[in-house]
């Protein structure tokens, strides 16, 4: 269908085309939906009803991902809390999308989202990776709106300086430090050093040598959160959809062959981790060191198999 044909369809009609499209959705359809504010209630219906998340149901699990990216384009701030509730509820279904796309999408809600994001970050009973995604979004907003830098740094420093000693805090702390060092704040440097000296930070996510490199290497590219801040509508570009089809087909073939998918992925990631050094070029082809690129994502997947 041509772009001009979508102009004459009702929003309900556009949503009806979106749901069954799976990965055959046309960019023009997504673009037209993103222009319509009255699409928001329809998109939330997709997110909040179980049948759309079902891999054998309506939209075969893809319709909610389409809806999430479209809401990232529209970013209706009055719906942010509702959006966060969906993310907290659907951590299992979101999988890697939670850490790869959700931070960028959340950051699109802009500075007005900061208090809601802080609430999620401090929510101890919330999924670890939901909190991390909220924190990355908060940092991205600060990097793009420098007037909020000081407030964000103060917020992250308060977490680092916490006297808590429970498992949840120690699991979250390395991710906080990883975000905080990007601001190169002098006071934070001393506090991070103290946290390392007191053995509060462990697990290989970030080492003291990484902190020193980020603070002292003037050629180190800061604000990595901004790297992922593409237009969420680019999710619907044909090249990206073709990539998703390829990945999905490979996983389906693996599953149909009788292998345990989780066991295969776990072994593949362990093998990759053993063969790639932290300072080696990342195998994804980004040109960055492995530790500055995909290492954290691979560690996250390994953690999920524990």
PDB file of C-alpha atoms in Angstrom:
ATOM      1  CA  UNK A   1       0.000   0.000   0.000  1.00  0.00           C
ATOM      2  CA  UNK A   2       1.236   3.500  -0.814  1.00  0.00           C
ATOM      3  CA  UNK A   3       1.792   6.195   1.818  1.00  0.00           C
ATOM      4  CA  UNK A   4      -1.088   8.292   0.505  1.00  0.00           C
ATOM      5  CA  UNK A   5      -3.454   5.357   0.863  1.00  0.00           C
ATOM      6  CA  UNK A   6      -2.834   5.238   4.604  1.00  0.00           C
ATOM      7  CA  UNK A   7      -3.820   8.897   4.915  1.00  0.00           C
ATOM      8  CA  UNK A   8      -7.431   8.005   4.224  1.00  0.00           C
ATOM      9  CA  UNK A   9      -7.660   5.130   6.704  1.00  0.00           C
ATOM     10  CA  UNK A  10      -8.975   5.504  10.226  1.00  0.00           C
ATOM     11  CA  UNK A  11      -6.521   5.017  13.073  1.00  0.00           C
ATOM     12  CA  UNK A  12      -8.397   1.875  14.066  1.00  0.00           C
ATOM     13  CA  UNK A  13      -7.939   0.606  10.526  1.00  0.00           C
ATOM     14  CA  UNK A  14      -4.218   1.306  10.645  1.00  0.00           C
ATOM     15  CA  UNK A  15      -3.902  -0.608  13.914  1.00  0.00           C
ATOM     16  CA  UNK A  16      -5.813  -3.491  12.354  1.00  0.00           C
ATOM     17  CA  UNK A  17      -3.151  -3.601   9.633  1.00  0.00           C
ATOM     18  CA  UNK A  18      -0.336  -3.373  12.188  1.00  0.00           C
ATOM     19  CA  UNK A  19      -1.289  -6.296  14.425  1.00  0.00           C
ATOM     20  CA  UNK A  20      -1.078  -9.209  11.940  1.00  0.00           C
ATOM     21  CA  UNK A  21       1.819  -7.741   9.944  1.00  0.00           C
ATOM     22  CA  UNK A  22       4.498  -9.276  12.189  1.00  0.00           C
ATOM     23  CA  UNK A  23       7.860  -8.511  10.534  1.00  0.00           C
ATOM     24  CA  UNK A  24       6.237  -7.700   7.213  1.00  0.00           C
ATOM     25  CA  UNK A  25       5.053  -4.335   8.471  1.00  0.00           C
ATOM     26  CA  UNK A  26       5.594  -1.473   6.035  1.00  0.00           C
ATOM     27  CA  UNK A  27       7.533   1.594   7.133  1.00  0.00           C
ATOM     28  CA  UNK A  28       4.830   3.816   5.658  1.00  0.00           C
ATOM     29  CA  UNK A  29       2.210   2.216   7.903  1.00  0.00           C
ATOM     30  CA  UNK A  30       4.313   2.731  11.030  1.00  0.00           C
ATOM     31  CA  UNK A  31       5.100   6.302  10.023  1.00  0.00           C
ATOM     32  CA  UNK A  32       1.429   7.167   9.564  1.00  0.00           C
ATOM     33  CA  UNK A  33       0.470   5.631  12.922  1.00  0.00           C
ATOM     34  CA  UNK A  34       3.236   7.622  14.622  1.00  0.00           C
ATOM     35  CA  UNK A  35       1.642  10.840  13.353  1.00  0.00           C
ATOM     36  CA  UNK A  36      -1.638  10.120  15.098  1.00  0.00           C
ATOM     37  CA  UNK A  37      -1.977  10.950  18.766  1.00  0.00           C
ATOM     38  CA  UNK A  38      -5.270   9.088  18.893  1.00  0.00           C
ATOM     39  CA  UNK A  39      -3.286   5.908  18.209  1.00  0.00           C
ATOM     40  CA  UNK A  40      -1.955   5.866  21.775  1.00  0.00           C
ATOM     41  CA  UNK A  41      -4.952   4.082  23.413  1.00  0.00           C
ATOM     42  CA  UNK A  42      -4.875   1.431  20.689  1.00  0.00           C
ATOM     43  CA  UNK A  43      -1.140   0.899  21.187  1.00  0.00           C
ATOM     44  CA  UNK A  44      -1.623   0.463  24.936  1.00  0.00           C
ATOM     45  CA  UNK A  45      -4.364  -2.064  24.315  1.00  0.00           C
ATOM     46  CA  UNK A  46      -1.779  -4.105  22.402  1.00  0.00           C
ATOM     47  CA  UNK A  47       0.709  -3.764  25.264  1.00  0.00           C
ATOM     48  CA  UNK A  48      -1.683  -4.598  28.063  1.00  0.00           C
ATOM     49  CA  UNK A  49      -3.499  -7.638  26.668  1.00  0.00           C
ATOM     50  CA  UNK A  50      -1.820 -11.027  26.977  1.00  0.00           C
ATOM     51  CA  UNK A  51      -3.045 -12.274  23.604  1.00  0.00           C
ATOM     52  CA  UNK A  52      -0.746  -9.924  21.700  1.00  0.00           C
ATOM     53  CA  UNK A  53       2.379 -11.076  23.559  1.00  0.00           C
ATOM     54  CA  UNK A  54       1.632 -14.742  22.895  1.00  0.00           C
ATOM     55  CA  UNK A  55       4.032 -16.137  20.301  1.00  0.00           C
ATOM     56  CA  UNK A  56       1.133 -18.116  18.877  1.00  0.00           C
ATOM     57  CA  UNK A  57      -1.472 -15.394  19.295  1.00  0.00           C
ATOM     58  CA  UNK A  58      -2.499 -12.208  17.542  1.00  0.00           C
ATOM     59  CA  UNK A  59       0.579 -10.498  16.148  1.00  0.00           C
ATOM     60  CA  UNK A  60       2.712 -13.486  17.178  1.00  0.00           C
ATOM     61  CA  UNK A  61       4.544 -11.476  19.825  1.00  0.00           C
ATOM     62  CA  UNK A  62       5.694  -8.771  17.416  1.00  0.00           C
ATOM     63  CA  UNK A  63       2.738  -6.402  17.729  1.00  0.00           C
ATOM     64  CA  UNK A  64       3.750  -5.271  21.272  1.00  0.00           C
ATOM     65  CA  UNK A  65       7.310  -4.537  20.116  1.00  0.00           C
ATOM     66  CA  UNK A  66       5.909  -2.502  17.243  1.00  0.00           C
ATOM     67  CA  UNK A  67       3.682  -0.641  19.712  1.00  0.00           C
ATOM     68  CA  UNK A  68       6.579   0.091  22.078  1.00  0.00           C
ATOM     69  CA  UNK A  69       8.664   1.655  19.310  1.00  0.00           C
ATOM     70  CA  UNK A  70       5.729   3.682  18.029  1.00  0.00           C
ATOM     71  CA  UNK A  71       5.127   5.028  21.535  1.00  0.00           C
ATOM     72  CA  UNK A  72       8.798   5.993  21.552  1.00  0.00           C
ATOM     73  CA  UNK A  73       8.106   8.179  18.524  1.00  0.00           C
ATOM     74  CA  UNK A  74       4.923   9.692  19.945  1.00  0.00           C
ATOM     75  CA  UNK A  75       6.288   9.712  23.567  1.00  0.00           C
ATOM     76  CA  UNK A  76       3.087  10.902  25.293  1.00  0.00           C
ATOM     77  CA  UNK A  77       4.386  12.017  28.686  1.00  0.00           C
ATOM     78  CA  UNK A  78       0.944  11.656  30.296  1.00  0.00           C
ATOM     79  CA  UNK A  79       1.175   7.921  29.576  1.00  0.00           C
ATOM     80  CA  UNK A  80       4.698   7.420  30.915  1.00  0.00           C
ATOM     81  CA  UNK A  81       3.697   5.753  34.197  1.00  0.00           C
ATOM     82  CA  UNK A  82       1.475   3.355  32.321  1.00  0.00           C
ATOM     83  CA  UNK A  83       4.324   2.634  29.909  1.00  0.00           C
ATOM     84  CA  UNK A  84       6.675   1.879  32.795  1.00  0.00           C
ATOM     85  CA  UNK A  85       4.123  -0.481  34.330  1.00  0.00           C
ATOM     86  CA  UNK A  86       4.089  -2.479  31.095  1.00  0.00           C
ATOM     87  CA  UNK A  87       7.883  -2.703  31.039  1.00  0.00           C
ATOM     88  CA  UNK A  88       8.009  -3.856  34.662  1.00  0.00           C
ATOM     89  CA  UNK A  89       5.401  -6.523  33.985  1.00  0.00           C
ATOM     90  CA  UNK A  90       6.829  -7.822  30.693  1.00  0.00           C
ATOM     91  CA  UNK A  91      10.507  -8.309  31.502  1.00  0.00           C
ATOM     92  CA  UNK A  92      10.494 -11.954  30.429  1.00  0.00           C
ATOM     93  CA  UNK A  93       8.840 -11.255  27.084  1.00  0.00           C
ATOM     94  CA  UNK A  94      11.045  -8.232  26.371  1.00  0.00           C
ATOM     95  CA  UNK A  95      14.322 -10.072  26.962  1.00  0.00           C
ATOM     96  CA  UNK A  96      17.214  -8.220  25.336  1.00  0.00           C
ATOM     97  CA  UNK A  97      14.915  -5.458  24.120  1.00  0.00           C
ATOM     98  CA  UNK A  98      14.813  -4.319  27.737  1.00  0.00           C
ATOM     99  CA  UNK A  99      18.449  -3.213  27.745  1.00  0.00           C
ATOM    100  CA  UNK A 100      19.010  -2.594  24.046  1.00  0.00           C
ATOM    101  CA  UNK A 101      16.061  -0.437  22.909  1.00  0.00           C
ATOM    102  CA  UNK A 102      14.031   0.469  25.988  1.00  0.00           C
ATOM    103  CA  UNK A 103      16.562   2.994  27.424  1.00  0.00           C
ATOM    104  CA  UNK A 104      16.525   4.952  24.172  1.00  0.00           C
ATOM    105  CA  UNK A 105      12.746   4.832  23.976  1.00  0.00           C
ATOM    106  CA  UNK A 106      12.362   5.977  27.593  1.00  0.00           C
ATOM    107  CA  UNK A 107      14.761   8.867  27.008  1.00  0.00           C
ATOM    108  CA  UNK A 108      12.462  10.136  24.250  1.00  0.00           C
ATOM    109  CA  UNK A 109       9.980  11.159  26.943  1.00  0.00           C
ATOM    110  CA  UNK A 110      12.486  13.908  27.802  1.00  0.00           C
ATOM    111  CA  UNK A 111      13.283  15.844  30.999  1.00  0.00           C
ATOM    112  CA  UNK A 112       9.708  15.573  32.249  1.00  0.00           C
ATOM    113  CA  UNK A 113      10.301  11.846  32.694  1.00  0.00           C
ATOM    114  CA  UNK A 114      13.146  12.255  35.177  1.00  0.00           C
ATOM    115  CA  UNK A 115      11.197  11.875  38.429  1.00  0.00           C
ATOM    116  CA  UNK A 116       9.392   8.774  37.178  1.00  0.00           C
ATOM    117  CA  UNK A 117      12.693   7.253  36.069  1.00  0.00           C
ATOM    118  CA  UNK A 118      14.274   7.979  39.448  1.00  0.00           C
ATOM    119  CA  UNK A 119      11.383   6.247  41.166  1.00  0.00           C
ATOM    120  CA  UNK A 120      11.986   3.097  39.104  1.00  0.00           C
ATOM    121  CA  UNK A 121      15.751   3.244  39.682  1.00  0.00           C
ATOM    122  CA  UNK A 122      15.245   3.296  43.451  1.00  0.00           C
ATOM    123  CA  UNK A 123      12.549   0.614  43.428  1.00  0.00           C
ATOM    124  CA  UNK A 124      14.290  -2.259  45.198  1.00  0.00           C
ATOM    125  CA  UNK A 125      11.730  -4.915  44.290  1.00  0.00           C
ATOM    126  CA  UNK A 126      11.857  -3.992  40.620  1.00  0.00           C
ATOM    127  CA  UNK A 127      13.674  -6.175  38.072  1.00  0.00           C
ATOM    128  CA  UNK A 128      17.392  -5.308  37.955  1.00  0.00           C
ATOM    129  CA  UNK A 129      17.415  -4.663  34.218  1.00  0.00           C
ATOM    130  CA  UNK A 130      14.324  -2.474  34.323  1.00  0.00           C
ATOM    131  CA  UNK A 131      16.179  -0.306  36.853  1.00  0.00           C
ATOM    132  CA  UNK A 132      19.275  -0.275  34.657  1.00  0.00           C
ATOM    133  CA  UNK A 133      17.251   0.743  31.614  1.00  0.00           C
ATOM    134  CA  UNK A 134      15.619   3.564  33.564  1.00  0.00           C
ATOM    135  CA  UNK A 135      19.027   4.732  34.777  1.00  0.00           C
ATOM    136  CA  UNK A 136      20.519   4.703  31.285  1.00  0.00           C
ATOM    137  CA  UNK A 137      17.550   6.732  30.066  1.00  0.00           C
ATOM    138  CA  UNK A 138      18.018   9.232  32.904  1.00  0.00           C
ATOM    139  CA  UNK A 139      21.691   9.622  31.977  1.00  0.00           C
ATOM    140  CA  UNK A 140      20.901  10.007  28.293  1.00  0.00           C
ATOM    141  CA  UNK A 141      18.449  12.797  29.111  1.00  0.00           C
ATOM    142  CA  UNK A 142      21.100  14.540  31.219  1.00  0.00           C
ATOM    143  CA  UNK A 143      23.727  14.229  28.480  1.00  0.00           C
ATOM    144  CA  UNK A 144      21.332  15.696  25.932  1.00  0.00           C
ATOM    145  CA  UNK A 145      20.070  18.405  28.314  1.00  0.00           C
ATOM    146  CA  UNK A 146      23.192  19.525  30.178  1.00  0.00           C
ATOM    147  CA  UNK A 147      21.223  21.635  32.675  1.00  0.00           C
ATOM    148  CA  UNK A 148      20.280  18.352  34.354  1.00  0.00           C
ATOM    149  CA  UNK A 149      23.831  17.007  34.608  1.00  0.00           C
ATOM    150  CA  UNK A 150      24.445  18.133  38.193  1.00  0.00           C
ATOM    151  CA  UNK A 151      21.163  16.738  39.459  1.00  0.00           C
ATOM    152  CA  UNK A 152      21.778  13.375  37.797  1.00  0.00           C
ATOM    153  CA  UNK A 153      25.325  13.165  39.130  1.00  0.00           C
ATOM    154  CA  UNK A 154      24.097  13.975  42.646  1.00  0.00           C
ATOM    155  CA  UNK A 155      21.414  11.286  42.355  1.00  0.00           C
ATOM    156  CA  UNK A 156      23.890   8.603  41.240  1.00  0.00           C
ATOM    157  CA  UNK A 157      26.460   9.617  43.862  1.00  0.00           C
ATOM    158  CA  UNK A 158      23.858   9.153  46.591  1.00  0.00           C
ATOM    159  CA  UNK A 159      23.414   5.559  45.438  1.00  0.00           C
ATOM    160  CA  UNK A 160      27.179   4.941  45.402  1.00  0.00           C
ATOM    161  CA  UNK A 161      27.505   6.405  48.885  1.00  0.00           C
ATOM    162  CA  UNK A 162      24.692   4.309  50.306  1.00  0.00           C
ATOM    163  CA  UNK A 163      25.665   2.226  53.336  1.00  0.00           C
ATOM    164  CA  UNK A 164      23.495  -0.698  52.281  1.00  0.00           C
ATOM    165  CA  UNK A 165      25.136  -4.101  52.101  1.00  0.00           C
ATOM    166  CA  UNK A 166      22.464  -6.395  50.654  1.00  0.00           C
ATOM    167  CA  UNK A 167      22.842  -8.531  47.551  1.00  0.00           C
ATOM    168  CA  UNK A 168      20.490  -6.398  45.453  1.00  0.00           C
ATOM    169  CA  UNK A 169      22.523  -3.270  46.134  1.00  0.00           C
ATOM    170  CA  UNK A 170      25.822  -4.935  45.209  1.00  0.00           C
ATOM    171  CA  UNK A 171      24.307  -6.301  41.990  1.00  0.00           C
ATOM    172  CA  UNK A 172      23.075  -2.852  40.984  1.00  0.00           C
ATOM    173  CA  UNK A 173      26.085  -0.784  42.101  1.00  0.00           C
ATOM    174  CA  UNK A 174      28.483  -1.671  39.230  1.00  0.00           C
ATOM    175  CA  UNK A 175      25.891  -0.490  36.714  1.00  0.00           C
ATOM    176  CA  UNK A 176      25.502   2.777  38.633  1.00  0.00           C
ATOM    177  CA  UNK A 177      29.262   3.327  38.604  1.00  0.00           C
ATOM    178  CA  UNK A 178      29.408   2.488  34.906  1.00  0.00           C
ATOM    179  CA  UNK A 179      26.870   5.259  34.251  1.00  0.00           C
ATOM    180  CA  UNK A 180      28.335   7.748  36.715  1.00  0.00           C
ATOM    181  CA  UNK A 181      31.892   7.705  35.327  1.00  0.00           C
ATOM    182  CA  UNK A 182      30.543   9.044  32.025  1.00  0.00           C
ATOM    183  CA  UNK A 183      30.053  12.433  33.711  1.00  0.00           C
ATOM    184  CA  UNK A 184      33.739  12.650  34.788  1.00  0.00           C
ATOM    185  CA  UNK A 185      32.744  14.360  38.003  1.00  0.00           C
ATOM    186  CA  UNK A 186      35.734  14.958  40.312  1.00  0.00           C
ATOM    187  CA  UNK A 187      33.873  14.297  43.571  1.00  0.00           C
ATOM    188  CA  UNK A 188      32.349  11.157  42.118  1.00  0.00           C
ATOM    189  CA  UNK A 189      35.835   9.905  41.182  1.00  0.00           C
ATOM    190  CA  UNK A 190      36.920   9.936  44.826  1.00  0.00           C
ATOM    191  CA  UNK A 191      33.715   8.243  45.939  1.00  0.00           C
ATOM    192  CA  UNK A 192      34.003   5.562  43.260  1.00  0.00           C
ATOM    193  CA  UNK A 193      37.616   4.936  44.319  1.00  0.00           C
ATOM    194  CA  UNK A 194      36.422   4.475  47.884  1.00  0.00           C
ATOM    195  CA  UNK A 195      33.766   1.986  46.750  1.00  0.00           C
ATOM    196  CA  UNK A 196      36.444  -0.047  44.957  1.00  0.00           C
ATOM    197  CA  UNK A 197      38.763   0.136  47.968  1.00  0.00           C
ATOM    198  CA  UNK A 198      35.969  -1.209  50.159  1.00  0.00           C
ATOM    199  CA  UNK A 199      35.332  -4.055  47.670  1.00  0.00           C
ATOM    200  CA  UNK A 200      31.766  -2.948  47.037  1.00  0.00           C
ATOM    201  CA  UNK A 201      32.162  -3.358  43.268  1.00  0.00           C
ATOM    202  CA  UNK A 202      32.822  -6.745  41.795  1.00  0.00           C
ATOM    203  CA  UNK A 203      31.683  -9.051  39.010  1.00  0.00           C
ATOM    204  CA  UNK A 204      33.723  -7.867  36.036  1.00  0.00           C
ATOM    205  CA  UNK A 205      31.241  -5.316  34.675  1.00  0.00           C
ATOM    206  CA  UNK A 206      33.616  -2.416  35.264  1.00  0.00           C
ATOM    207  CA  UNK A 207      37.079  -2.427  36.810  1.00  0.00           C
ATOM    208  CA  UNK A 208      39.118   0.328  38.403  1.00  0.00           C
ATOM    209  CA  UNK A 209      41.319   0.428  35.295  1.00  0.00           C
ATOM    210  CA  UNK A 210      38.199   1.210  33.257  1.00  0.00           C
ATOM    211  CA  UNK A 211      37.321   4.087  35.572  1.00  0.00           C
ATOM    212  CA  UNK A 212      40.816   5.570  35.278  1.00  0.00           C
ATOM    213  CA  UNK A 213      40.768   5.211  31.508  1.00  0.00           C
ATOM    214  CA  UNK A 214      37.438   7.014  31.163  1.00  0.00           C
ATOM    215  CA  UNK A 215      38.494   9.846  33.464  1.00  0.00           C
ATOM    216  CA  UNK A 216      41.994  10.363  32.067  1.00  0.00           C
ATOM    217  CA  UNK A 217      41.873   9.310  28.401  1.00  0.00           C
ATOM    218  CA  UNK A 218      40.761  12.457  26.578  1.00  0.00           C
ATOM    219  CA  UNK A 219      40.140  10.457  23.400  1.00  0.00           C
ATOM    220  CA  UNK A 220      37.670   8.158  25.101  1.00  0.00           C
ATOM    221  CA  UNK A 221      34.219   8.783  23.668  1.00  0.00           C
ATOM    222  CA  UNK A 222      31.932   9.937  26.457  1.00  0.00           C
ATOM    223  CA  UNK A 223      28.169   9.667  26.767  1.00  0.00           C
ATOM    224  CA  UNK A 224      27.733   6.258  25.174  1.00  0.00           C
ATOM    225  CA  UNK A 225      24.060   6.373  26.051  1.00  0.00           C
ATOM    226  CA  UNK A 226      23.583   8.853  23.224  1.00  0.00           C
ATOM    227  CA  UNK A 227      24.929   6.352  20.687  1.00  0.00           C
ATOM    228  CA  UNK A 228      21.698   4.395  20.807  1.00  0.00           C
ATOM    229  CA  UNK A 229      19.379   7.378  20.549  1.00  0.00           C
ATOM    230  CA  UNK A 230      18.246   6.786  16.992  1.00  0.00           C
ATOM    231  CA  UNK A 231      14.728   7.613  15.927  1.00  0.00           C
ATOM    232  CA  UNK A 232      12.602   4.667  17.195  1.00  0.00           C
ATOM    233  CA  UNK A 233      10.911   4.742  13.801  1.00  0.00           C
ATOM    234  CA  UNK A 234      14.136   3.356  12.318  1.00  0.00           C
ATOM    235  CA  UNK A 235      13.142   0.049  13.902  1.00  0.00           C
ATOM    236  CA  UNK A 236      10.710  -0.267  10.984  1.00  0.00           C
ATOM    237  CA  UNK A 237      13.296   0.234   8.231  1.00  0.00           C
ATOM    238  CA  UNK A 238      13.413  -2.711   5.858  1.00  0.00           C
ATOM    239  CA  UNK A 239      17.069  -3.563   6.533  1.00  0.00           C
ATOM    240  CA  UNK A 240      16.371  -3.826  10.261  1.00  0.00           C
ATOM    241  CA  UNK A 241      13.256  -5.918   9.761  1.00  0.00           C
ATOM    242  CA  UNK A 242      15.223  -8.244   7.468  1.00  0.00           C
ATOM    243  CA  UNK A 243      17.838  -8.621  10.199  1.00  0.00           C
ATOM    244  CA  UNK A 244      15.145  -9.513  12.740  1.00  0.00           C
ATOM    245  CA  UNK A 245      13.675 -12.064  10.320  1.00  0.00           C
ATOM    246  CA  UNK A 246      17.080 -13.690   9.895  1.00  0.00           C
ATOM    247  CA  UNK A 247      17.692 -13.925  13.629  1.00  0.00           C
ATOM    248  CA  UNK A 248      14.186 -15.272  14.244  1.00  0.00           C
ATOM    249  CA  UNK A 249      14.521 -17.906  11.520  1.00  0.00           C
ATOM    250  CA  UNK A 250      17.836 -19.104  12.951  1.00  0.00           C
ATOM    251  CA  UNK A 251      16.344 -19.445  16.424  1.00  0.00           C
ATOM    252  CA  UNK A 252      13.297 -21.297  15.070  1.00  0.00           C
ATOM    253  CA  UNK A 253      15.499 -23.746  13.175  1.00  0.00           C
ATOM    254  CA  UNK A 254      17.538 -24.365  16.309  1.00  0.00           C
ATOM    255  CA  UNK A 255      14.422 -24.960  18.377  1.00  0.00           C
ATOM    256  CA  UNK A 256      12.870 -27.275  15.794  1.00  0.00           C
ATOM    257  CA  UNK A 257      16.063 -29.334  15.644  1.00  0.00           C
ATOM    258  CA  UNK A 258      15.370 -30.543  19.183  1.00  0.00           C
ATOM    259  CA  UNK A 259      18.169 -28.601  20.886  1.00  0.00           C
ATOM    260  CA  UNK A 260      17.463 -26.703  24.047  1.00  0.00           C
ATOM    261  CA  UNK A 261      17.562 -23.066  22.949  1.00  0.00           C
ATOM    262  CA  UNK A 262      18.655 -21.661  26.304  1.00  0.00           C
ATOM    263  CA  UNK A 263      21.395 -24.248  26.697  1.00  0.00           C
ATOM    264  CA  UNK A 264      22.702 -23.504  23.201  1.00  0.00           C
ATOM    265  CA  UNK A 265      22.733 -19.746  23.793  1.00  0.00           C
ATOM    266  CA  UNK A 266      24.419 -20.153  27.165  1.00  0.00           C
ATOM    267  CA  UNK A 267      27.192 -22.290  25.721  1.00  0.00           C
ATOM    268  CA  UNK A 268      27.636 -19.967  22.766  1.00  0.00           C
ATOM    269  CA  UNK A 269      28.011 -16.937  25.053  1.00  0.00           C
ATOM    270  CA  UNK A 270      30.386 -18.702  27.445  1.00  0.00           C
ATOM    271  CA  UNK A 271      32.535 -19.772  24.500  1.00  0.00           C
ATOM    272  CA  UNK A 272      32.545 -16.256  23.111  1.00  0.00           C
ATOM    273  CA  UNK A 273      33.467 -14.767  26.492  1.00  0.00           C
ATOM    274  CA  UNK A 274      36.384 -17.186  26.869  1.00  0.00           C
ATOM    275  CA  UNK A 275      37.768 -16.384  23.431  1.00  0.00           C
ATOM    276  CA  UNK A 276      37.415 -12.607  23.471  1.00  0.00           C
ATOM    277  CA  UNK A 277      39.524 -10.459  25.756  1.00  0.00           C
ATOM    278  CA  UNK A 278      38.092  -7.322  27.362  1.00  0.00           C
ATOM    279  CA  UNK A 279      40.480  -5.154  25.340  1.00  0.00           C
ATOM    280  CA  UNK A 280      40.017  -7.037  22.057  1.00  0.00           C
ATOM    281  CA  UNK A 281      37.951  -5.507  19.220  1.00  0.00           C
ATOM    282  CA  UNK A 282      34.281  -6.273  19.677  1.00  0.00           C
ATOM    283  CA  UNK A 283      33.076  -9.045  17.341  1.00  0.00           C
ATOM    284  CA  UNK A 284      29.997  -6.988  16.425  1.00  0.00           C
ATOM    285  CA  UNK A 285      32.184  -4.814  14.202  1.00  0.00           C
ATOM    286  CA  UNK A 286      31.587  -1.506  15.987  1.00  0.00           C
ATOM    287  CA  UNK A 287      35.314  -0.765  16.177  1.00  0.00           C
ATOM    288  CA  UNK A 288      35.119  -0.402  19.963  1.00  0.00           C
ATOM    289  CA  UNK A 289      36.844  -2.565  22.545  1.00  0.00           C
ATOM    290  CA  UNK A 290      34.787  -5.566  23.648  1.00  0.00           C
ATOM    291  CA  UNK A 291      34.555  -4.201  27.215  1.00  0.00           C
ATOM    292  CA  UNK A 292      33.135  -0.915  25.881  1.00  0.00           C
ATOM    293  CA  UNK A 293      30.604  -2.547  23.610  1.00  0.00           C
ATOM    294  CA  UNK A 294      28.896  -5.957  23.809  1.00  0.00           C
ATOM    295  CA  UNK A 295      30.568  -7.419  26.924  1.00  0.00           C
ATOM    296  CA  UNK A 296      27.859  -6.138  29.245  1.00  0.00           C
ATOM    297  CA  UNK A 297      25.075  -7.467  27.045  1.00  0.00           C
ATOM    298  CA  UNK A 298      26.713 -10.905  26.956  1.00  0.00           C
ATOM    299  CA  UNK A 299      27.203 -10.838  30.723  1.00  0.00           C
ATOM    300  CA  UNK A 300      23.550  -9.977  31.137  1.00  0.00           C
ATOM    301  CA  UNK A 301      22.513 -13.003  29.088  1.00  0.00           C
ATOM    302  CA  UNK A 302      24.783 -15.243  31.115  1.00  0.00           C
ATOM    303  CA  UNK A 303      23.310 -13.882  34.329  1.00  0.00           C
ATOM    304  CA  UNK A 304      19.842 -14.763  33.098  1.00  0.00           C
ATOM    305  CA  UNK A 305      20.829 -18.421  32.757  1.00  0.00           C
ATOM    306  CA  UNK A 306      22.062 -18.731  36.345  1.00  0.00           C
TER     307      UNK A 306
END
